Coordinates of C-alpha atoms and ligand atoms in Angstrom, one line a residue:
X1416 CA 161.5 94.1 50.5
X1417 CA 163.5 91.3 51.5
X1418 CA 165.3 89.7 49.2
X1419 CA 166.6 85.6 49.2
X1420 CA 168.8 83.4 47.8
X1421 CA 170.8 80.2 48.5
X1422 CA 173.4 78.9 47.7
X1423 CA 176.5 76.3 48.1
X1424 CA 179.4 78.5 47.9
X1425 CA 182.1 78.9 50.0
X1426 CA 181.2 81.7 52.6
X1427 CA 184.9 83.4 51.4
X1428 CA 184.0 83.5 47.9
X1429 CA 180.6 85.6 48.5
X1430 CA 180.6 89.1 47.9
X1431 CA 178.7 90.7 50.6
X1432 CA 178.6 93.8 53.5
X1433 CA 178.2 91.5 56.3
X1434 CA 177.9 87.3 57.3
X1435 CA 175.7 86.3 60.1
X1436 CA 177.5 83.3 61.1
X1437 CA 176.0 80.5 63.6
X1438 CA 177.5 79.4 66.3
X1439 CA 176.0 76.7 68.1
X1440 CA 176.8 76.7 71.8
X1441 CA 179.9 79.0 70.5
X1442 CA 180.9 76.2 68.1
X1443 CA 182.6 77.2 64.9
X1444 CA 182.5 75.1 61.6
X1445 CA 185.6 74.3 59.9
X1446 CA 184.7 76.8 57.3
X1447 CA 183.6 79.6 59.3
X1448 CA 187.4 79.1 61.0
X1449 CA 188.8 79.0 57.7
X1450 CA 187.0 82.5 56.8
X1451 CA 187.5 83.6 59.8
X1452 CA 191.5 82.8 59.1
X1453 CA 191.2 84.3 55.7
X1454 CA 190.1 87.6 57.1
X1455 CA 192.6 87.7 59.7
X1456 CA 190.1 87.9 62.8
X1457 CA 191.3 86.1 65.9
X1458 CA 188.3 84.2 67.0
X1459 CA 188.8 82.3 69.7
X1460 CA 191.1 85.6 71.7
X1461 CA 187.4 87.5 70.3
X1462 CA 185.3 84.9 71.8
X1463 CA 187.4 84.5 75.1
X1464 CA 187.7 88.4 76.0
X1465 CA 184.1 88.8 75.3
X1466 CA 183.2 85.8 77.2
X1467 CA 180.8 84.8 74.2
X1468 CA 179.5 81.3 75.0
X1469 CA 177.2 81.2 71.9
X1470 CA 174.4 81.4 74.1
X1471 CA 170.7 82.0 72.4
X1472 CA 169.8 85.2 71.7
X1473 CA 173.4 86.5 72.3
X1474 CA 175.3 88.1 69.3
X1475 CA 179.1 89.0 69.2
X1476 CA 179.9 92.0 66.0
X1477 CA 183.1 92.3 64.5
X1478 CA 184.8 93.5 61.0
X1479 CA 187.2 92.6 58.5
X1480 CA 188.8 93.7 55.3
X1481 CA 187.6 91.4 52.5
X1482 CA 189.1 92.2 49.4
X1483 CA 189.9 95.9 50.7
X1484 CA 186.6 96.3 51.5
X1485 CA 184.8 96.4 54.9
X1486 CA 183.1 93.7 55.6
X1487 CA 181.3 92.9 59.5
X1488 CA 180.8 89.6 61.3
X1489 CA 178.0 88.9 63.3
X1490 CA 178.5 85.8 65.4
X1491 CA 174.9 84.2 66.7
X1492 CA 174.6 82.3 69.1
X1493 CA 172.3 79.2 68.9
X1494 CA 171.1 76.4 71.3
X1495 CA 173.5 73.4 70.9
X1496 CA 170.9 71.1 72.6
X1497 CA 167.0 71.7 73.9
X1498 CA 164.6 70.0 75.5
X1499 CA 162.5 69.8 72.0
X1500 CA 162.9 70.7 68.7
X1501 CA 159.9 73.2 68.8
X1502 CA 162.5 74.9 72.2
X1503 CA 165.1 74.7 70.0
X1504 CA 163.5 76.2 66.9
X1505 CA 161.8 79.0 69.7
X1506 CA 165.9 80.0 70.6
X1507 CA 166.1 80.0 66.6
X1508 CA 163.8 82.9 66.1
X1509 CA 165.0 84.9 69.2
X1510 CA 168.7 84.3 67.5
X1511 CA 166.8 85.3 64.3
X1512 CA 165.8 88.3 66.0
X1513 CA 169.0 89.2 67.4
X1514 CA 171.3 89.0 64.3
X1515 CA 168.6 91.3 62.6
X1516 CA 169.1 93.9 65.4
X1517 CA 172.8 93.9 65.1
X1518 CA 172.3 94.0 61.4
X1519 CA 169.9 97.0 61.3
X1520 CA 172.1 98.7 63.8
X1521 CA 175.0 98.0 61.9
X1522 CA 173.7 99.3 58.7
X1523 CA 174.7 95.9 57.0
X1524 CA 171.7 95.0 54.5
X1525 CA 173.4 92.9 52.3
X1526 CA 173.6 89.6 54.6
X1527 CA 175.4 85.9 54.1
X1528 CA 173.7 84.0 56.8
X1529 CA 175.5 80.5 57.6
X1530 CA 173.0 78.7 58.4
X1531 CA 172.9 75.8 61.4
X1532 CA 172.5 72.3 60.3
X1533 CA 169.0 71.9 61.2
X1534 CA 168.7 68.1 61.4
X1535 CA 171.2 68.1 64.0
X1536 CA 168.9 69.8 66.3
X1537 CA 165.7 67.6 65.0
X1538 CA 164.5 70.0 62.6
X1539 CA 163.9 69.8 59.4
X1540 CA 165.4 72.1 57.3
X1541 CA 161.8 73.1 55.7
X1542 CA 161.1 74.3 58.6
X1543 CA 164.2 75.5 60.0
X1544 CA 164.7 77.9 56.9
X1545 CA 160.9 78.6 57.1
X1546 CA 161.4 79.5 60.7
X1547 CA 164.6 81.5 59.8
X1548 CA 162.8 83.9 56.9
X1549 CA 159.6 84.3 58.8
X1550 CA 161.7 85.5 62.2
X1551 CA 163.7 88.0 59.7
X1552 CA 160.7 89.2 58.4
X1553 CA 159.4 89.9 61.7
X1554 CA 162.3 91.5 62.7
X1555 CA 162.7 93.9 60.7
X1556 CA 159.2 95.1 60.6
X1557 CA 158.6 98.9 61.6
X1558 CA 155.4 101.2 61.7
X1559 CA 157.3 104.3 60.5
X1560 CA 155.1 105.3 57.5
X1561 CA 153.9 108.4 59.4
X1562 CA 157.6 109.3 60.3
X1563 CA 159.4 112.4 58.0
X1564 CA 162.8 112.4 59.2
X1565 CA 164.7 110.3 56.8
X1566 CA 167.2 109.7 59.2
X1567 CA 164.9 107.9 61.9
X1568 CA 164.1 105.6 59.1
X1569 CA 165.5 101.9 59.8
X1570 CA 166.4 99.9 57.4
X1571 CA 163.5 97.8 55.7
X1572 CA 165.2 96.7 52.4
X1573 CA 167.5 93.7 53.0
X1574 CA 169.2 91.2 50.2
X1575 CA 170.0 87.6 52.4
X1576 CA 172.4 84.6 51.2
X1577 CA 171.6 81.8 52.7
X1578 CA 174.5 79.0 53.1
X1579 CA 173.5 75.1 53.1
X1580 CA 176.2 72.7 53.7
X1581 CA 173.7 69.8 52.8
X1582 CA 172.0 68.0 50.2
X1583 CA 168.6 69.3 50.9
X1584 CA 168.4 72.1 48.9
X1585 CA 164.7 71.6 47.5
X1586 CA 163.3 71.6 50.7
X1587 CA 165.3 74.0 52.2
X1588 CA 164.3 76.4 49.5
X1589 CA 160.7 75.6 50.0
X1590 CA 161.3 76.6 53.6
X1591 CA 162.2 79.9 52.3
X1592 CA 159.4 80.5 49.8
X1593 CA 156.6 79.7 52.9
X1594 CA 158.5 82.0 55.2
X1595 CA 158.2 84.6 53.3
X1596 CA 154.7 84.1 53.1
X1597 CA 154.1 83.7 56.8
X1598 CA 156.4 86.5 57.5
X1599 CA 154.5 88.9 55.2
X1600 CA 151.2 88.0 56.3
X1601 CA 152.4 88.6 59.9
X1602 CA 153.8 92.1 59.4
X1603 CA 150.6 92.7 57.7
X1604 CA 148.1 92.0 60.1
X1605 CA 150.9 94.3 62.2
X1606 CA 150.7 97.0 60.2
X1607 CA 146.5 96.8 60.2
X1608 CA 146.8 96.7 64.1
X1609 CA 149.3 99.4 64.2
X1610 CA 147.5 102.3 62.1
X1611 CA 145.9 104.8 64.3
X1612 CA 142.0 104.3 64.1
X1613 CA 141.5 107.3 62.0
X1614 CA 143.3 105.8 59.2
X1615 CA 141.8 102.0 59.2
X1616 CA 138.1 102.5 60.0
X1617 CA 135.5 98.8 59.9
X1618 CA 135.1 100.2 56.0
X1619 CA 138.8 100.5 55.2
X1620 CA 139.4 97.5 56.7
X1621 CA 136.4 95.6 55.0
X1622 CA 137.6 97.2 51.8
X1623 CA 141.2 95.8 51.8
X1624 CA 139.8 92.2 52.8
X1625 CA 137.6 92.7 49.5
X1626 CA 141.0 94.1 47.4
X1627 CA 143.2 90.6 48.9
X1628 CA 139.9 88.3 47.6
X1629 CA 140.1 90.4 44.2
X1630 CA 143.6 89.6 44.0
X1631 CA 143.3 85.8 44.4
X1632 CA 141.1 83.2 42.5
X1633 CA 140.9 80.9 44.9
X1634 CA 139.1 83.7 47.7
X1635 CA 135.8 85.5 48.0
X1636 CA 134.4 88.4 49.8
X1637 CA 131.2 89.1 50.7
X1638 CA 130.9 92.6 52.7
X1639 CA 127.7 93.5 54.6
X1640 CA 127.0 97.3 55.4
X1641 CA 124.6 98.6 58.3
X1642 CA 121.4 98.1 56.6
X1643 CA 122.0 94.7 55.5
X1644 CA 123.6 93.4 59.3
X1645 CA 120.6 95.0 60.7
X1646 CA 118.4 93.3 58.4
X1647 CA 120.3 89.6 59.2
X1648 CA 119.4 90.2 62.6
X1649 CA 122.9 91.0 64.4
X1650 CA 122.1 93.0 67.4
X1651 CA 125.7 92.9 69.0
X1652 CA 127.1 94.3 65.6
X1653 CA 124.4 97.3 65.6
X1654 CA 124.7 98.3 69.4
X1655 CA 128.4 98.3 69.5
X1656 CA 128.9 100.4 66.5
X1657 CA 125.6 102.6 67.1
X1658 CA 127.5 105.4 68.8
X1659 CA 130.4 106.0 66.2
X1660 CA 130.0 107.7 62.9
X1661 CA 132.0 105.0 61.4
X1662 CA 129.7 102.5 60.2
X1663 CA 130.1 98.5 60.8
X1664 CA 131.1 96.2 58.4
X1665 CA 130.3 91.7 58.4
X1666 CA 133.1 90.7 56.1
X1667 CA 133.0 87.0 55.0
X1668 CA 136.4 85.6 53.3
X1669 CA 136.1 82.0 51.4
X1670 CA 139.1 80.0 50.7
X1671 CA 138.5 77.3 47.9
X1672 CA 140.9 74.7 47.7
X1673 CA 142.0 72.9 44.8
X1674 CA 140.4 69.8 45.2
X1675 CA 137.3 68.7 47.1
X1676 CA 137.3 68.1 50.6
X1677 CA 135.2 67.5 53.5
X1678 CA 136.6 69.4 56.4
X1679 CA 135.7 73.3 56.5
X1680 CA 137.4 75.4 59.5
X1681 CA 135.9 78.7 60.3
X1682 CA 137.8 81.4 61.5
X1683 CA 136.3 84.6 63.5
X1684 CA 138.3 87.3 64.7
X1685 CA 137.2 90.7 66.9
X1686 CA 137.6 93.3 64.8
X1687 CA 136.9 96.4 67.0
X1688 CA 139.0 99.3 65.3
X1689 CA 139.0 101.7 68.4
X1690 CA 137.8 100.3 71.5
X1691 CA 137.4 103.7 73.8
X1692 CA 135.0 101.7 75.8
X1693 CA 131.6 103.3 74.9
X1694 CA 129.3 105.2 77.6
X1695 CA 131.3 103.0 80.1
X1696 CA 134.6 104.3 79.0
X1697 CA 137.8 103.6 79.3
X1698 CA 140.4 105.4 81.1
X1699 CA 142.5 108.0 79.4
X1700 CA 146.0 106.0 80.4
X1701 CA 146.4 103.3 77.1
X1702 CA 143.5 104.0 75.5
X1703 CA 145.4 104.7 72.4
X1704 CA 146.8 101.0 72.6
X1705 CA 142.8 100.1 71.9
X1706 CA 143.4 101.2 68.4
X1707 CA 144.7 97.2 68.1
X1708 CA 141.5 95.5 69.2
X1709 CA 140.7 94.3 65.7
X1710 CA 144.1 92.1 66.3
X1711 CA 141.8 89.0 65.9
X1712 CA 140.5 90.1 62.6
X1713 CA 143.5 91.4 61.5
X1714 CA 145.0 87.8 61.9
X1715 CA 142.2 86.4 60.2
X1716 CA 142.2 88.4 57.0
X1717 CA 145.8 88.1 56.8
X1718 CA 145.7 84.3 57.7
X1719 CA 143.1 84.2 54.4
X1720 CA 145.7 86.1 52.1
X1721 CA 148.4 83.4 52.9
X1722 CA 146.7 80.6 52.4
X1723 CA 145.8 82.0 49.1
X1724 CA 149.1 80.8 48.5
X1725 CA 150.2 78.3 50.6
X1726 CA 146.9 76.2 49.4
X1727 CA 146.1 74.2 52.2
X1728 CA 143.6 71.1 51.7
X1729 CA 140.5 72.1 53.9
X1730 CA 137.7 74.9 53.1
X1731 CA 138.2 77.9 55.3
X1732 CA 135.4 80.7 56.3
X1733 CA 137.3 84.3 57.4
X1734 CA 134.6 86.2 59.5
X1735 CA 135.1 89.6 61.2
X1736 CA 132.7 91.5 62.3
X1737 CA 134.4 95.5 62.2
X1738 CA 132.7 98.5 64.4
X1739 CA 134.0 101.3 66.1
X1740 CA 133.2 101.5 69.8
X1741 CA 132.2 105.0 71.1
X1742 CA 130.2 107.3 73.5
X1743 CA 127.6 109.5 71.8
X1744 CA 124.1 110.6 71.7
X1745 CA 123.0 107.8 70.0
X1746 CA 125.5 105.0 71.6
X1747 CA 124.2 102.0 73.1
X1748 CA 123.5 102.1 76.9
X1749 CA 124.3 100.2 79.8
X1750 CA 121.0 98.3 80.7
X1751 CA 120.3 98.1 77.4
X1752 CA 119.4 94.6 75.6
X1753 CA 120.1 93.3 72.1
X1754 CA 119.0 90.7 70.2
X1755 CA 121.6 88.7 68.3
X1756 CA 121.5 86.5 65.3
X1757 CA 120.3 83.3 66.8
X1758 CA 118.0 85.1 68.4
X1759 CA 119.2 84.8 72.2
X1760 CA 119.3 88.2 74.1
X1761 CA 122.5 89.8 76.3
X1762 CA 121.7 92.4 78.8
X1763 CA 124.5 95.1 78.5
X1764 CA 125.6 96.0 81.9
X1765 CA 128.7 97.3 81.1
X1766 CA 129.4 98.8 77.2
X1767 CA 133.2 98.1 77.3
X1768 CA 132.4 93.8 77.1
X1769 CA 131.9 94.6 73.7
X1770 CA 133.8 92.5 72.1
X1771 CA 131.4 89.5 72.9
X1772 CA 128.5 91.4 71.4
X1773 CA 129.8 91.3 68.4
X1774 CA 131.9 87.8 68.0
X1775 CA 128.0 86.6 69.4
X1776 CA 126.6 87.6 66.1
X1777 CA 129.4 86.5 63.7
X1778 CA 129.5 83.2 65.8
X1779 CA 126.2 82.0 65.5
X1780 CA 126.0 83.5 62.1
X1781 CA 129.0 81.0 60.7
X1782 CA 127.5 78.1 62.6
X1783 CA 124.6 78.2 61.2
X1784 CA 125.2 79.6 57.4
X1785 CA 128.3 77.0 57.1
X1786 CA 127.6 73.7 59.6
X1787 CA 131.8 74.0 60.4
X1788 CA 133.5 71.2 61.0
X1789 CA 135.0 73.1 63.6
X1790 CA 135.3 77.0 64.4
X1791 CA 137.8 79.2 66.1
X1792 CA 137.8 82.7 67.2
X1793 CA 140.8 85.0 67.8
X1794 CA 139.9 88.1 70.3
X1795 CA 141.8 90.7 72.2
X1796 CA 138.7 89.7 74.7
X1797 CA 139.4 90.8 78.5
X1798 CA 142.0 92.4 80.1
X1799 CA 141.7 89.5 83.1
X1800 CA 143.3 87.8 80.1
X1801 CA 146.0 89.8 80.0
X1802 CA 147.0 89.4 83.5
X1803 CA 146.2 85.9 84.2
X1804 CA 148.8 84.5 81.5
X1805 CA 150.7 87.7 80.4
X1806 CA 152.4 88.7 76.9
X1807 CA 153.4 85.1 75.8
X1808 CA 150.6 82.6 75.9
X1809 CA 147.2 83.6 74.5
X1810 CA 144.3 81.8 76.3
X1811 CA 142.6 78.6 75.4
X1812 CA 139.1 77.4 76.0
X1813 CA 137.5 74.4 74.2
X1814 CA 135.9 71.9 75.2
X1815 CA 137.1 69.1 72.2
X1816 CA 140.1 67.5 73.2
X1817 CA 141.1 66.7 69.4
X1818 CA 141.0 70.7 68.4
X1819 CA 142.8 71.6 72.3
X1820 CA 145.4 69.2 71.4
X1821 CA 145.7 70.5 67.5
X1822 CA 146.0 73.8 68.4
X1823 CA 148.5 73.4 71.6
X1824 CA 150.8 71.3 69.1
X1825 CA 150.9 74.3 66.1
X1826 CA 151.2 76.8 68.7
X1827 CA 154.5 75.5 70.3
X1828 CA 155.8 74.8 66.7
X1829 CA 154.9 77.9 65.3
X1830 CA 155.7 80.1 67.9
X1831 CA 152.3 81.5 69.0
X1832 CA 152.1 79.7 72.2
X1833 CA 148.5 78.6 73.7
X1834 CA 147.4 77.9 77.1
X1835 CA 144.1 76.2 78.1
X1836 CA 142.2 78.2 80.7
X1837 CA 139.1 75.8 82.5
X1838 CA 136.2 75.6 80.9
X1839 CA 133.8 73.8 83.3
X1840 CA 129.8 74.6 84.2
X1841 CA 131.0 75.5 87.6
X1842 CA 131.7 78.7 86.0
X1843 CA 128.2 79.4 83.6
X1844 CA 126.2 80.7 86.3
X1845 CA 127.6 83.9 86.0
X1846 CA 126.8 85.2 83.1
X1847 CA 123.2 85.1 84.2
X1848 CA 120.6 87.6 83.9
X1849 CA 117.6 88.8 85.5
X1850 CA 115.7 90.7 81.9
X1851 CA 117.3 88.5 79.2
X1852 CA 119.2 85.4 78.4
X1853 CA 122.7 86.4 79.3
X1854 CA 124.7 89.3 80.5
X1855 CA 127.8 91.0 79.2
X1856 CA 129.7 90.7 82.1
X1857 CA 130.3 88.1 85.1
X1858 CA 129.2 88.5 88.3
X1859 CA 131.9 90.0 90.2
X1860 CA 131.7 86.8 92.8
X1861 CA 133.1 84.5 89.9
X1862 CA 136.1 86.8 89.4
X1863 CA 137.9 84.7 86.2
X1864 CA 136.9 87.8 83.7
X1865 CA 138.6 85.5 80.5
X1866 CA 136.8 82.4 81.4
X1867 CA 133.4 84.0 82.1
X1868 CA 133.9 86.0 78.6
X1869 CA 133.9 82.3 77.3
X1870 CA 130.8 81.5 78.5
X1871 CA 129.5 84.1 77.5
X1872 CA 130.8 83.5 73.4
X1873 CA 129.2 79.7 74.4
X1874 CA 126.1 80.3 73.8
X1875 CA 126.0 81.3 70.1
X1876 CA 128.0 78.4 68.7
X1877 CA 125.8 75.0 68.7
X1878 CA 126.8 72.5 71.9
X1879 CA 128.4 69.7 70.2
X1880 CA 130.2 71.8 67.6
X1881 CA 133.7 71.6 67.9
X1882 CA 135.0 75.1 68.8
X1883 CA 137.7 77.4 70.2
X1884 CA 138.2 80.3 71.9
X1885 CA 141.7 82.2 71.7
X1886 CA 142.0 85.3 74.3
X1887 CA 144.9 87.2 72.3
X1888 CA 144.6 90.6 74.7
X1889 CA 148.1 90.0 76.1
X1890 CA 149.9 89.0 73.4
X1891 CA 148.5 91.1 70.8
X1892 CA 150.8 93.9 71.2
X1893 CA 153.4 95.4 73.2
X1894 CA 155.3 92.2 73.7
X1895 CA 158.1 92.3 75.8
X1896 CA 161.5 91.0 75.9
X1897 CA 161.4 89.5 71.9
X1898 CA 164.6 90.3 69.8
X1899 CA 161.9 90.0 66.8
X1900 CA 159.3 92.3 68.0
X1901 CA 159.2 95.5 68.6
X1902 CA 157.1 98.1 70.3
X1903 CA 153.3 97.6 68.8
X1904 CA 151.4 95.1 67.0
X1905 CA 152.7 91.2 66.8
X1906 CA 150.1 89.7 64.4
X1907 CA 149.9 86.4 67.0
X1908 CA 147.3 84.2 65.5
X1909 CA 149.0 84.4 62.1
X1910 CA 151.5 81.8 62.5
X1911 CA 149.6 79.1 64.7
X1912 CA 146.6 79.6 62.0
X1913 CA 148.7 78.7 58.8
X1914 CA 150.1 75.9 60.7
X1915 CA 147.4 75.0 62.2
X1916 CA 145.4 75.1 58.3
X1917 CA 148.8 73.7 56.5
X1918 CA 148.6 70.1 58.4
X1919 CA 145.0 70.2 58.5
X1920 CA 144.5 66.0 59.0
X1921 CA 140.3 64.8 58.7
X1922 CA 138.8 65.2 61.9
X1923 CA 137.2 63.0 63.6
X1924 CA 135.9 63.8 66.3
Ligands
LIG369 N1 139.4 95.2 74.3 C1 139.2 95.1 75.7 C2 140.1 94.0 76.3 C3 141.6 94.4 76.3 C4 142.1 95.0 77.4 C5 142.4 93.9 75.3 C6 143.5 95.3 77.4 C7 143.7 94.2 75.3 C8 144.3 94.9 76.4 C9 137.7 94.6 75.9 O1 136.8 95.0 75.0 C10 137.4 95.1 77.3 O2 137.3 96.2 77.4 N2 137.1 94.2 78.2 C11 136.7 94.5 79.5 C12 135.6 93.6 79.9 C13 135.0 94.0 81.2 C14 134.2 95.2 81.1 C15 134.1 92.8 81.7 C16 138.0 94.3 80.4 O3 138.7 93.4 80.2 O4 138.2 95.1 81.3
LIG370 ZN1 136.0 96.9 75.6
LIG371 ZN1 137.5 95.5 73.1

């Protein structure tokens, strides 16, 4: 539980364990000196022997007695200038991230945060307090349900003051309310990615989805079991999840808005719960971290729950279709050939491309039962992926210039960066098949494994219907480098979705 407030007062008068205090390019405030006076710290000999420059990301710890009682400084460095505000409100988060990790190492839960002035850096301060809630709530996310010793346990209870100088208190403190949101529905598609495979099967997960629509009036859930995907025709959904026990689940999320409008934006996210691979299988090294490859769906159920809340102005369709992938006795074989909903047929030449068998079905199933106005999917899809644009762009392939340039834009502003990755015909032929309309992988002469994967998810969404594909398989999880990640899950998809939803403008095109 994280706790907020805000307030005016003077940082001196606040009773609390610690201040995180920003420092802009090292810059004090007049009133940061002035506490700093009033609890006796020398800051400028603190700042000058550390060499602390205020740089982003960079944090310098000290304490004081307030009142008799300890009390710790954080000093945060912040960007003074950057090249945007979205690069400036990017070194916001990673500061956001490093004052929590002094915090939790610290102990200190109980937190006055001066905060920076946000239109001095071309921010707003909706979204710079947004930004500054969300980040926290990221930061101090841990999977450490499963983990006995008490003393391992990091904190995950905080109660944060944050100090405005400024008049713009009402939208300061709706900033807060919608970081919370985003921030919560961001460690919660983290926690569904980080549960071990045993513990969130395709039913538990199809089950929660169903518990968040019961919970909201404005959302629906429709579940399909195995008899009824079968029945609907969805070949990809019944081969994949043929050779597990676990059996596969079509969940379908609606989000009503308030009033009437015309756009509706599908969202579809791979929702593969273990990923071992099948009869082609995987090798033992990191096949645990396939446990996360329902990161797309996980992003879209938790997108769904957000909104809830957050009531944007456009219809939006949550699919995910959920299967285990594994070798058995009665799991699918390589050279075997399904037939998917829209009735075109994949030869399966390799049972580890499986997460195209099944977005296949769910693609052509919202395209045809909801005529989108546009539709995206979110997939940890191919490793290629992974390698060609590493842990901090996700990949991009559409072909409408209007939703390429949409998405790009929330994506730099809410921090789940895309990048486009070609999608020209020069690359279709390789998906071609000798016994059936397309095959599961490309052709080894094409090489681009992320951009044939594309093709492939091309033909089960109509041609002139605006759609995109997000390759999430690097950025998913085990994110490098971020002071507001950690080790596991990130939930990317969260964030650029809700923004993407929140500013949702007609489209044209
Ligand atoms: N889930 C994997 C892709 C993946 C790999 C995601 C690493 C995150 C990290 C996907 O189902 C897969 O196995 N793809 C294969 C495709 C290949 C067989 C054409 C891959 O990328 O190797
Ligand atoms: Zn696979
Ligand atoms: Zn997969």
């Amino acid at each position: 539980m994280i706790n907020v407030s805000v307030t005016k007062a003077l940082l001196a008068d606040l009773v609390v364990a610690g201040y995180g205090l920003f420092c802009p390019g090292g810059e004090l405030t007049k009133e940061q000196r002035a506490l700093c006076a009033s609890l006796q710290v020398p800051v400028d000999q603190l700042f000058e022997r550390a060499a602390f420059t205020g740089s982003v990301g960079s944090t310098l710890n000290t304490f004081a007695l307030h009142n008799g009682q300890l009390v710790n400084i954080i000093f945060v460095g912040v960007a003074k200038d950057a090249s945007s505000p979205d690069e400036w409100l990017e070194g916001l988060r990673r500061s956001v991230g490093a004052l929590a990790r002094a915090a939790e190492q610290l102990k200190v839960t109980d937190l006055a945060i001066d905060l920076p002035v946000f239109p001095d850096h071309g921010v707003s301060p909706f979204d710079g307090a947004k930004e500054v809630i969300a980040t926290f709530y990221m930061a101090t996310y841990h999977f450490q349900q499963f983990i006995t010793d008490k003393k391992r346990k990091l904190p995950e209870d905080y109660t944060l003051v944050l100090k405005t100088h400024a008049s713009y208190d009402e939208e300061l403190e709706q900033g807060v309310e919608w970081g919370k949101r985003i921030g919560h529905a961001v460690c919660q598609a983290r926690q569904w990615c980080d549960l071990p495979a045993a513990n969130l099967t395709p039913t538990e997960l199809a089950d929660t989805a169903a518990a968040i629509a019961h919970a909201h009036e404005n959302l629906t859930c429709t579940i399909y079991n195995r008899s009824e995907i079968e029945k609907m025709g969805m070949g990809g959904v019944i081969g994949v999840s043929q050779g597990s026990t676990q059996e596969p689940r079509f969940v379908v999320l609606e989000y009503i808005p308030e009033n009437e409008t015309k756009d509706l934006v599908a969202l579809v996210g791979k929702g593969v719960t273990f990923d071992s691979g099948g009869l082609s299988i995987k090798p033992a090294d990191r096949m645990d971290e396939m446990k996360d490859d329902m990161a797309g769906a996980a992003a879209v159920i938790a997108t769904m729950q957000a909104i809830a809340h957050l009531k944007p102005n456009v219809r939006v369709v949550g699919c995910t279709p959920l299967v285990e992938n594994l070798p058995s006795g009665s799991a699918m074989k390589p050279g075997d050939i399904l037939v998917h909903y829209n009735g075109i047929t994949s030869e399966v030449k390799n049972t580890d491309a499986e997460g195209r068998l099944i977005l296949a079905d769910a693609l052509a199933y919202v395209s045809a039962t909801y005529n989108p106005t546009v539709i995206i999917d979110a997939a940890t899809l191919t490793g290629a992926c992974a390698y060609a644009l590493g842990p901090y762009f996700a990949g991009l392939m559409t072909q409408n210039r209007e939703l390429e340039q949409r998405l790009i834009a929330a994506g730099r502003h809410s921090g789940d960066r895309l990048w486009a990755l070609p999608f020209f015909d020069d690359y279709k032929p390789a998906i071609k098949s000798d016994v059936a309309d397309v095959c599961n992988i490309g052709s080894s002469a094409y090489r681009a494994g992320a951009v044939t994967a594309g093709f492939f998810l091309s033909h089960f969404v109509p041609e002139k219907m605006p759609w995109a594909h997000l390759d999430i398989a690097g950025t998913s999880f085990n994110v490098p480098d971020r002071s507001y990640y950690r080790p596991g899950a990130t939930g990317f998809g969260v964030r650029l979705f809700i923004e993407l939803l929140m500013n949702w403008q007609t489209f044209a095109s």
